[in-house]
CSV table of C-alpha atoms in Angstrom, one decimal:
chain,number,residue,atom,x,y,z
A,1,MET,CA,6.8,18.1,-12.9
A,2,GLY,CA,4.4,18.1,-15.4
A,3,THR,CA,0.9,17.3,-13.5
A,4,HIS,CA,2.3,18.2,-10.4
A,5,GLU,CA,2.8,22.1,-10.6
A,6,ALA,CA,0.2,22.6,-8.0
A,7,TRP,CA,2.2,20.9,-5.6
A,8,LYS,CA,4.7,23.7,-5.6
A,9,TYR,CA,2.3,26.1,-3.7
A,10,CYS,CA,-0.3,23.5,-2.1
A,11,LEU,CA,3.0,21.0,-0.8
A,12,THR,CA,5.0,23.1,2.1
A,13,ARG,CA,8.6,23.5,1.6
A,14,ARG,CA,10.5,20.7,2.0
A,15,ALA,CA,12.8,22.3,4.7
A,16,PHE,CA,9.8,23.1,6.6
A,17,THR,CA,8.2,19.6,6.1
A,18,ARG,CA,11.4,18.0,7.6
A,19,ALA,CA,11.7,20.3,10.3
A,20,VAL,CA,8.1,19.6,11.7
A,21,LEU,CA,9.0,15.4,11.1
A,22,VAL,CA,11.6,15.6,13.2
A,23,GLY,CA,10.7,18.2,15.5
A,24,ALA,CA,7.1,18.3,16.7
A,25,LEU,CA,6.1,14.8,15.1
A,26,SER,CA,8.8,13.2,16.4
A,27,PRO,CA,8.0,12.7,20.3
A,28,ALA,CA,4.5,12.3,19.8
A,29,LEU,CA,3.6,10.5,16.4
A,30,LEU,CA,6.8,9.0,15.2
A,31,ALA,CA,8.5,7.8,18.6
A,32,GLY,CA,9.4,3.7,18.4
A,33,GLY,CA,12.4,1.7,16.8
A,34,GLU,CA,14.2,-1.5,17.4
A,35,ASN,CA,14.5,-1.2,21.4
A,36,SER,CA,11.0,1.3,21.7
A,37,PRO,CA,8.3,-0.6,23.7
A,38,ASN,CA,5.8,1.9,21.3
A,39,SER,CA,7.7,-1.0,18.7
A,40,ARG,CA,8.1,-4.1,20.3
A,41,ARG,CA,9.2,-6.9,18.3
A,42,PRO,CA,8.6,-10.7,18.9
A,43,ASP,CA,11.0,-13.6,18.6
A,44,LYS,CA,13.7,-13.0,15.9
A,45,SER,CA,12.4,-16.3,13.9
A,46,ALA,CA,9.4,-13.9,12.8
A,47,THR,CA,11.0,-10.7,12.3
A,48,VAL,CA,14.4,-11.9,9.9
A,49,GLY,CA,12.4,-11.0,6.7
A,50,GLY,CA,15.4,-10.9,4.8
A,51,LYS,CA,17.0,-8.0,6.5
A,52,GLU,CA,20.4,-10.0,6.2
A,53,LYS,CA,20.6,-9.4,2.5
A,54,GLY,CA,19.4,-5.8,2.7
A,55,LEU,CA,16.2,-6.6,1.5
A,56,GLY,CA,14.0,-4.4,3.8
A,57,ILE,CA,12.1,-1.2,2.9
A,58,PRO,CA,13.5,0.7,0.4
A,59,GLY,CA,15.3,-2.5,-0.8
A,60,PRO,CA,18.3,-3.1,-2.9
A,61,PHE,CA,16.9,-0.6,-5.4
A,62,PRO,CA,15.6,2.3,-3.9
A,63,GLY,CA,14.5,4.8,-6.4
A,64,ARG,CA,14.1,2.2,-9.1
A,65,VAL,CA,10.4,2.2,-10.5
A,66,VAL,CA,10.0,-0.2,-13.6
A,67,GLU,CA,6.4,0.2,-15.6
A,68,VAL,CA,5.0,-2.4,-18.0
A,69,TYR,CA,2.5,-1.8,-20.5
A,70,HIS,CA,0.3,-4.1,-22.2
A,71,PRO,CA,-2.6,-3.4,-24.9
A,72,GLY,CA,-4.1,-7.0,-24.0
A,73,SER,CA,-4.1,-7.2,-20.3
A,74,VAL,CA,-7.6,-5.6,-20.0
A,75,VAL,CA,-10.4,-7.1,-22.5
A,76,ASN,CA,-13.8,-6.0,-22.3
A,77,GLN,CA,-12.9,-4.8,-18.6
A,78,ARG,CA,-11.5,-8.1,-17.7
A,79,VAL,CA,-8.0,-8.5,-17.0
A,80,GLN,CA,-6.3,-11.6,-19.2
A,81,ARG,CA,-3.9,-14.1,-17.7
A,82,GLU,CA,-1.3,-14.2,-20.2
A,83,PRO,CA,-0.6,-10.6,-20.5
A,84,VAL,CA,-0.2,-10.5,-17.0
A,85,ARG,CA,2.2,-13.2,-16.9
A,86,LYS,CA,4.3,-11.4,-19.7
A,87,MET,CA,4.3,-8.3,-17.8
A,88,VAL,CA,5.6,-9.8,-14.6
A,89,ASP,CA,8.0,-11.8,-16.0
A,90,ARG,CA,9.5,-8.5,-18.0
A,91,GLY,CA,9.0,-6.6,-14.7
A,92,MET,CA,10.7,-8.7,-12.3
A,93,ARG,CA,13.8,-9.0,-14.8
A,94,GLU,CA,13.9,-5.2,-15.1
A,95,LEU,CA,14.0,-4.6,-11.5
A,96,ALA,CA,16.5,-7.2,-10.7
A,97,GLY,CA,18.5,-6.4,-13.7
A,98,VAL,CA,18.8,-10.3,-14.5
A,99,PRO,CA,17.8,-12.1,-17.3
A,100,ASP,CA,16.1,-14.7,-16.3
A,101,ALA,CA,12.9,-14.3,-14.4
A,102,THR,CA,13.4,-16.8,-12.0
A,103,ASP,CA,16.9,-15.7,-10.9
A,104,ALA,CA,14.5,-12.1,-10.4
A,105,TRP,CA,12.7,-14.0,-7.9
A,106,ARG,CA,15.3,-15.7,-6.1
A,107,LEU,CA,17.0,-12.7,-5.5
A,108,PHE,CA,14.1,-12.1,-3.2
A,109,PHE,CA,12.9,-15.3,-1.9
A,110,GLU,CA,13.9,-18.8,-1.1
A,111,PRO,CA,13.0,-22.3,0.3
A,112,GLY,CA,11.8,-22.6,3.3
A,113,ASP,CA,10.5,-18.8,3.5
A,114,VAL,CA,6.9,-18.0,4.3
A,115,VAL,CA,5.6,-15.4,2.2
A,116,GLY,CA,2.5,-13.0,3.2
A,117,VAL,CA,0.9,-12.0,-0.2
A,118,LYS,CA,-0.8,-8.3,0.9
A,119,VAL,CA,-3.8,-7.9,-1.6
A,120,ASN,CA,-6.3,-4.9,-1.6
A,121,PRO,CA,-10.3,-5.8,-2.1
A,122,VAL,CA,-11.7,-2.6,-1.3
A,123,GLY,CA,-12.6,-1.8,-5.3
A,124,ALA,CA,-14.5,-4.9,-5.8
A,125,PRO,CA,-15.3,-5.8,-8.2
A,126,ARG,CA,-14.3,-3.0,-10.3
A,127,ALA,CA,-10.4,-2.5,-9.4
A,128,ILE,CA,-8.7,-4.8,-7.2
A,129,SER,CA,-5.4,-6.7,-7.0
A,130,SER,CA,-6.6,-9.0,-9.5
A,131,HIS,CA,-7.2,-12.7,-9.3
A,132,GLU,CA,-4.2,-12.7,-12.4
A,133,LEU,CA,-1.6,-11.1,-10.7
A,134,VAL,CA,-2.1,-13.0,-7.5
A,135,HIS,CA,-1.5,-16.6,-9.7
A,136,GLU,CA,1.7,-14.9,-11.2
A,137,VAL,CA,3.2,-13.9,-8.1
A,138,VAL,CA,2.2,-17.3,-6.7
A,139,ALA,CA,3.7,-18.8,-9.9
A,140,GLY,CA,7.1,-16.8,-9.0
A,141,LEU,CA,7.4,-17.5,-5.4
A,142,LYS,CA,7.1,-21.4,-6.6
A,143,SER,CA,10.0,-21.0,-9.2
A,144,ALA,CA,12.5,-19.6,-6.2
A,145,GLY,CA,11.2,-22.4,-4.3
A,146,VAL,CA,8.7,-21.0,-2.0
A,147,LYS,CA,6.1,-24.0,-1.3
A,148,PRO,CA,2.3,-23.3,-2.1
A,149,ALA,CA,1.7,-24.4,1.4
A,150,ASP,CA,4.2,-21.5,2.7
A,151,ILE,CA,2.2,-18.8,0.8
A,152,ILE,CA,-0.8,-17.1,2.7
A,153,VAL,CA,-2.7,-14.7,0.2
A,154,PHE,CA,-4.2,-12.2,3.0
A,155,ASP,CA,-6.0,-9.0,4.1
A,156,ARG,CA,-7.3,-7.4,7.0
A,157,TYR,CA,-11.0,-8.2,6.6
A,158,ARG,CA,-12.1,-11.2,6.3
A,159,ARG,CA,-15.5,-10.6,4.3
A,160,GLN,CA,-13.9,-7.6,2.1
A,161,PHE,CA,-11.4,-10.6,1.1
A,162,ARG,CA,-14.3,-13.1,0.2
A,163,ARG,CA,-16.5,-10.6,-1.3
A,164,ALA,CA,-13.5,-9.6,-4.0
A,165,GLY,CA,-13.3,-13.2,-4.9
A,166,TYR,CA,-9.8,-14.3,-3.5
A,167,VAL,CA,-11.4,-17.5,-1.8
A,168,LYS,CA,-12.7,-18.9,-5.0
A,169,ASN,CA,-9.8,-18.3,-7.3
A,170,LEU,CA,-6.6,-19.0,-5.1
A,171,PRO,CA,-3.8,-21.1,-6.6
A,172,ASP,CA,-4.0,-24.7,-5.7
A,173,GLY,CA,-2.4,-25.6,-2.4
A,174,VAL,CA,-1.9,-21.7,-1.0
A,175,ARG,CA,-3.6,-20.8,2.2
A,176,TRP,CA,-5.4,-17.4,3.5
A,177,ASP,CA,-6.0,-15.2,6.2
A,178,ALA,CA,-7.0,-12.2,7.7
A,179,ALA,CA,-7.2,-10.2,10.8
A,180,VAL,CA,-10.5,-9.5,11.6
A,181,ASP,CA,-14.0,-10.3,10.4
A,182,ASP,CA,-15.3,-6.4,8.8
A,183,TYR,CA,-14.6,-3.0,9.3
A,184,ASP,CA,-15.8,-1.1,13.0
A,185,THR,CA,-15.7,2.3,13.8
A,186,VAL,CA,-14.2,1.8,17.1
A,187,GLN,CA,-11.2,-0.7,16.3
A,188,LEU,CA,-9.6,-1.4,19.8
A,189,ALA,CA,-10.1,-4.9,20.2
A,190,ILE,CA,-7.2,-6.8,19.5
A,191,GLU,CA,-8.5,-10.2,18.4
A,192,GLY,CA,-6.4,-10.9,15.4
A,193,TYR,CA,-3.3,-8.4,16.5
A,194,ASP,CA,-0.2,-8.7,18.2
A,195,PRO,CA,-0.8,-7.3,21.7
A,196,ASP,CA,3.3,-7.1,21.9
A,197,VAL,CA,3.7,-5.4,18.5
A,198,TYR,CA,2.4,-1.9,18.0
A,199,ARG,CA,2.9,1.8,17.2
A,200,GLU,CA,1.9,4.2,19.9
A,201,MET,CA,1.0,7.9,18.8
A,202,ASP,CA,-0.8,11.3,20.4
A,203,LEU,CA,-3.6,10.6,18.1
A,204,VAL,CA,-7.4,9.8,19.1
A,205,SER,CA,-10.4,9.2,16.9
A,206,VAL,CA,-13.0,12.2,17.8
A,207,GLY,CA,-16.2,10.9,18.7
A,208,HIS,CA,-15.4,7.2,18.7
A,209,HIS,CA,-12.2,7.0,21.7
A,210,ASP,CA,-11.9,8.2,25.2
A,211,PRO,CA,-8.8,9.8,25.6
A,212,LYS,CA,-8.3,8.1,28.9
A,213,ASP,CA,-7.7,4.5,27.4
A,214,ASP,CA,-4.3,4.1,26.2
A,215,ARG,CA,-5.6,1.6,23.5
A,216,THR,CA,-6.6,4.9,21.5
A,217,ARG,CA,-3.3,5.8,20.7
A,218,ARG,CA,-2.0,2.4,19.8
A,219,SER,CA,-2.1,0.7,16.3
A,220,HIS,CA,-1.1,-3.0,16.8
A,221,LEU,CA,0.5,-5.0,14.1
A,222,CYS,CA,-1.7,-7.8,12.4
A,223,LEU,CA,-0.8,-11.2,13.3
A,224,VAL,CA,-0.1,-12.7,9.8
A,225,VAL,CA,2.3,-10.0,9.4
A,226,SER,CA,4.3,-10.2,13.2
A,227,ARG,CA,4.1,-13.8,13.5
A,228,LYS,CA,2.6,-16.0,10.5
A,229,VAL,CA,5.2,-15.1,7.5
A,230,ASN,CA,8.8,-13.7,7.1
A,231,LYS,CA,8.5,-11.8,3.9
A,232,ILE,CA,5.9,-10.0,2.2
A,233,VAL,CA,4.8,-8.9,-1.0
A,234,ASN,CA,2.7,-5.8,-0.9
A,235,LEU,CA,0.2,-5.8,-4.2
A,236,PRO,CA,-1.7,-2.3,-3.9
A,237,VAL,CA,-3.9,-0.8,-6.5
A,238,VAL,CA,-3.5,2.5,-8.7
A,239,LYS,CA,-6.5,4.6,-7.1
A,240,ASP,CA,-6.8,8.1,-5.4
A,241,HIS,CA,-8.2,8.3,-2.1
A,242,ALA,CA,-10.5,10.6,0.0
A,243,SER,CA,-8.2,11.4,2.6
A,244,ALA,CA,-4.5,10.7,2.1
A,245,GLY,CA,-5.1,12.2,-1.8
A,246,VAL,CA,-4.0,8.5,-3.4
A,247,THR,CA,-3.6,4.8,-2.0
A,248,LEU,CA,-0.7,3.1,-3.8
A,249,ALA,CA,2.0,1.0,-1.7
A,250,LEU,CA,2.7,2.9,1.5
A,251,LYS,CA,-1.4,3.2,2.2
A,252,ASN,CA,-1.9,-0.9,1.6
A,253,MET,CA,0.4,-1.3,4.4
A,254,SER,CA,0.1,1.7,7.0
A,255,HIS,CA,-3.8,0.9,6.9
A,256,GLY,CA,-3.4,-2.9,5.7
A,257,PHE,CA,-1.6,-3.9,8.4
A,258,VAL,CA,-2.7,-2.6,12.2
A,259,ASN,CA,-6.0,-1.6,13.6
A,260,ASN,CA,-7.0,1.3,14.9
A,261,VAL,CA,-6.7,2.9,11.6
A,262,ALA,CA,-9.4,5.0,11.5
A,263,ARG,CA,-8.4,7.8,14.0
A,264,SER,CA,-6.3,9.1,11.1
A,265,HIS,CA,-9.1,10.6,8.9
A,266,ALA,CA,-12.1,10.4,11.6
A,267,THR,CA,-13.8,13.6,10.5
A,268,PRO,CA,-12.7,15.8,7.4
A,269,THR,CA,-11.5,18.2,9.6
A,270,THR,CA,-9.0,15.9,11.5
A,271,ASN,CA,-7.4,14.3,8.5
A,272,ALA,CA,-4.1,12.6,9.8
A,273,CYS,CA,-3.0,10.4,7.0
A,274,ASN,CA,0.1,12.5,6.5
A,275,THR,CA,1.7,11.3,9.5
A,276,PHE,CA,-0.4,8.1,10.4
A,277,ILE,CA,1.2,6.4,6.9
A,278,PRO,CA,5.0,6.9,7.7
A,279,ALA,CA,5.1,6.5,11.0
A,280,ILE,CA,3.3,3.0,10.7
A,281,CYS,CA,5.1,2.0,7.8
A,282,SER,CA,8.3,2.7,9.6
A,283,MET,CA,7.6,0.3,11.8
A,284,PRO,CA,10.8,-2.4,12.4
A,285,GLU,CA,8.5,-5.3,11.9
A,286,ILE,CA,6.9,-3.7,8.7
A,287,ARG,CA,10.3,-2.2,6.8
A,288,SER,CA,12.3,-5.8,7.3
A,289,LYS,CA,9.3,-8.3,5.9
A,290,VAL,CA,8.0,-6.0,3.0
A,291,VAL,CA,10.8,-6.7,0.2
A,292,LEU,CA,8.7,-6.7,-3.0
A,293,HIS,CA,5.8,-4.1,-4.3
A,294,ILE,CA,3.8,-5.0,-7.6
A,295,LEU,CA,1.4,-1.8,-8.1
A,296,ASP,CA,-1.8,-3.4,-10.1
A,297,GLY,CA,-3.1,-0.7,-12.6
A,298,THR,CA,-4.7,-2.9,-14.8
A,299,LYS,CA,-8.0,-1.5,-14.0
A,300,ALA,CA,-7.3,2.1,-11.8
A,301,VAL,CA,-9.6,5.0,-10.1
A,302,PHE,CA,-8.8,8.4,-10.5
A,303,GLU,CA,-11.8,9.4,-8.3
A,304,GLY,CA,-13.9,8.3,-5.6
A,305,GLY,CA,-11.5,6.0,-3.6
A,306,PRO,CA,-10.9,3.6,-2.1
A,307,GLY,CA,-14.2,2.7,-3.7
A,308,ALA,CA,-13.9,2.2,-7.4
A,309,ALA,CA,-17.3,3.5,-8.9
A,310,MET,CA,-17.8,2.6,-12.7
A,311,ASN,CA,-17.6,6.3,-14.2
A,312,ALA,CA,-14.4,6.8,-11.8
A,313,THR,CA,-12.1,4.0,-13.3
A,314,TRP,CA,-10.1,3.3,-16.5
A,315,SER,CA,-8.0,0.8,-18.0
A,316,HIS,CA,-4.9,1.7,-17.2
A,317,LYS,CA,-3.3,-1.8,-18.5
A,318,THR,CA,0.2,-1.2,-16.5
A,319,LEU,CA,1.6,-3.3,-14.0
A,320,TYR,CA,4.5,-1.1,-11.7
A,321,PHE,CA,7.4,-2.9,-9.8
A,322,ALA,CA,9.5,-1.7,-7.0
A,323,THR,CA,11.2,-2.5,-3.8
A,324,ASP,CA,11.2,1.2,-2.7
A,325,PRO,CA,7.3,2.2,-2.0
A,326,VAL,CA,8.1,5.7,-1.7
A,327,ALA,CA,9.4,6.0,-5.4
A,328,LEU,CA,6.8,4.1,-6.2
A,329,ASP,CA,3.9,6.4,-5.0
A,330,ARG,CA,5.3,8.9,-6.5
A,331,ILE,CA,5.1,7.7,-9.9
A,332,GLY,CA,1.8,6.4,-9.0
A,333,TRP,CA,0.7,9.7,-7.8
A,334,ASP,CA,1.7,11.2,-11.0
A,335,VAL,CA,-0.3,8.5,-12.9
A,336,VAL,CA,-3.5,9.4,-11.0
A,337,ASP,CA,-3.0,13.4,-11.3
A,338,ALA,CA,-2.5,12.7,-15.1
A,339,LYS,CA,-6.1,11.1,-15.4
A,340,ARG,CA,-7.4,13.4,-13.8
A,341,VAL,CA,-6.0,16.4,-16.2
A,342,GLU,CA,-7.4,14.4,-18.4
A,343,LYS,CA,-10.6,14.5,-17.6
A,344,GLU,CA,-10.2,18.1,-16.7
A,345,MET,CA,-10.4,17.6,-13.4
A,346,PRO,CA,-8.3,19.3,-10.7
A,347,VAL,CA,-5.4,17.5,-9.2
A,348,VAL,CA,-5.6,15.5,-6.2
A,349,ALA,CA,-3.9,18.0,-4.0
A,350,GLN,CA,-6.0,21.1,-5.3
A,351,THR,CA,-9.2,19.3,-4.5
A,352,HIS,CA,-11.8,18.4,-1.8
A,353,PHE,CA,-13.2,15.2,-1.8
A,354,ARG,CA,-17.0,14.9,-1.8
A,355,GLN,CA,-17.8,11.4,-0.5
A,356,PRO,CA,-21.5,10.0,-0.4
A,357,THR,CA,-23.2,9.4,3.2
A,358,ASP,CA,-26.1,8.7,5.1
A,359,LYS,CA,-26.9,11.8,6.8
A,360,ASP,CA,-26.1,15.0,4.6
A,361,GLY,CA,-25.7,13.7,1.3
A,362,TYR,CA,-21.7,14.2,1.2
A,363,ARG,CA,-18.5,14.0,3.0
A,364,ILE,CA,-16.4,16.4,2.7
A,365,HIS,CA,-12.3,16.1,3.5
A,366,SER,CA,-10.8,19.8,4.1
A,367,TYR,CA,-7.8,18.9,2.2
A,368,ARG,CA,-6.4,15.5,0.7
A,369,GLN,CA,-2.9,16.1,-0.2
A,370,PRO,CA,-0.4,13.0,-0.6
A,371,GLN,CA,2.2,14.5,1.9
A,372,HIS,CA,3.1,10.9,3.5
A,373,ILE,CA,4.9,10.2,0.4
A,374,GLU,CA,7.6,12.7,0.9
A,375,LEU,CA,7.4,12.6,5.0
A,376,ALA,CA,8.1,8.7,4.5
A,377,SER,CA,11.2,9.7,2.7
A,378,ALA,CA,12.2,11.4,5.2
A,379,LEU,CA,12.1,8.7,7.3
A,380,GLY,CA,14.4,6.7,5.1
A,381,LEU,CA,11.8,4.7,3.2
A,382,GLY,CA,12.5,5.5,0.1
A,383,VAL,CA,13.3,8.2,-2.6
A,384,PHE,CA,10.8,11.0,-3.3
A,385,ASP,CA,12.8,13.6,-5.5
A,386,ARG,CA,11.2,13.2,-9.0
A,387,GLU,CA,14.9,13.7,-10.9
A,388,VAL,CA,16.8,11.2,-8.7
A,389,ILE,CA,14.1,8.3,-9.3
A,390,GLU,CA,14.7,6.2,-12.1
A,391,HIS,CA,11.6,5.3,-13.8
A,392,ARG,CA,11.9,2.7,-16.5
A,393,ARG,CA,9.0,2.6,-18.7
A,394,ILE,CA,8.2,-0.6,-21.2
A,395,ALA,CA,5.5,-1.3,-23.5
A,396,LEU,CA,5.1,-5.1,-24.6
A,397,LYS,CA,3.5,-5.7,-27.9
A,398,GLY,CA,0.0,-7.0,-27.6
């Protein structure tokens, strides 16, 4: 297990985890399905998402993760476009098992698709889904016949999107969108979200919600995902996280696609990320539409996430490609832990998180073990077993 020796005793035994998941958690947190009123779908034209081709999560390559390193991808803290182009070309070919990158893109996308590109702007300016990666993804989509006007780069929060510089760095002809203007603590308004598509869970934000209000138990899918696109490319960033332990592919969807997410980690002692994340990611509308994940590890975060402090980031110079977000996150978890061990820090499952606040100087999450990754696997979202994951490592020359 390498840096994950600690998980043997920090993580509950697999049998117990699955028993809890299908027993205690199923009625309250994971209720839903295609015919459930707790996860309602709009018209078919908005939710096809390539499902007829088996592209929905975990996709055509469950358990496969392609890692591509390029020594010249970051120079003087700046991501370099040409090395990223080579990394995306090689990663897509290796993931799809074809000799030509265009053929790889055509496996997932075709003319007529409207494709959302979900970025992660939270760590701006030091560690985000890089502008260079966005440009190469758009180039790949265009090579598959997707029109620029049918590509929407998006995030939930408009201000964070702008602050990360995406609007000024969009490829020509590409659109952008967001659900709402900015983060708020209550998160019950559904403007920008679909009133008919939501996940209902018996989880209420302590101190911010009235349990008598039915809205407190619902997380609505943003309109970008539910109605405006039929396929999605997920571009998370390699980062640790205050409550979830790591924020990678799964969390970029769970906390980037729906409202009312603060209830998953409202206080240090009510951390419910382990169940909230897989519950959201298992929504049929998400599973059917997200067909590709490219984890941006050119500049990564080993402490203090989801933000990116200068002394807690490093130039990892690596991109990861997968259709399986569970396998991808399992590898990403190893990456974060390995860097923490190198820095003589405990792995994420062994440490509390101390985050500065205005009140008492710091905020402590009582635990931040990435249980959500294995729980997502138990729901059929991908492969968690490290020995089964097909991890291909490629090092390109500078």
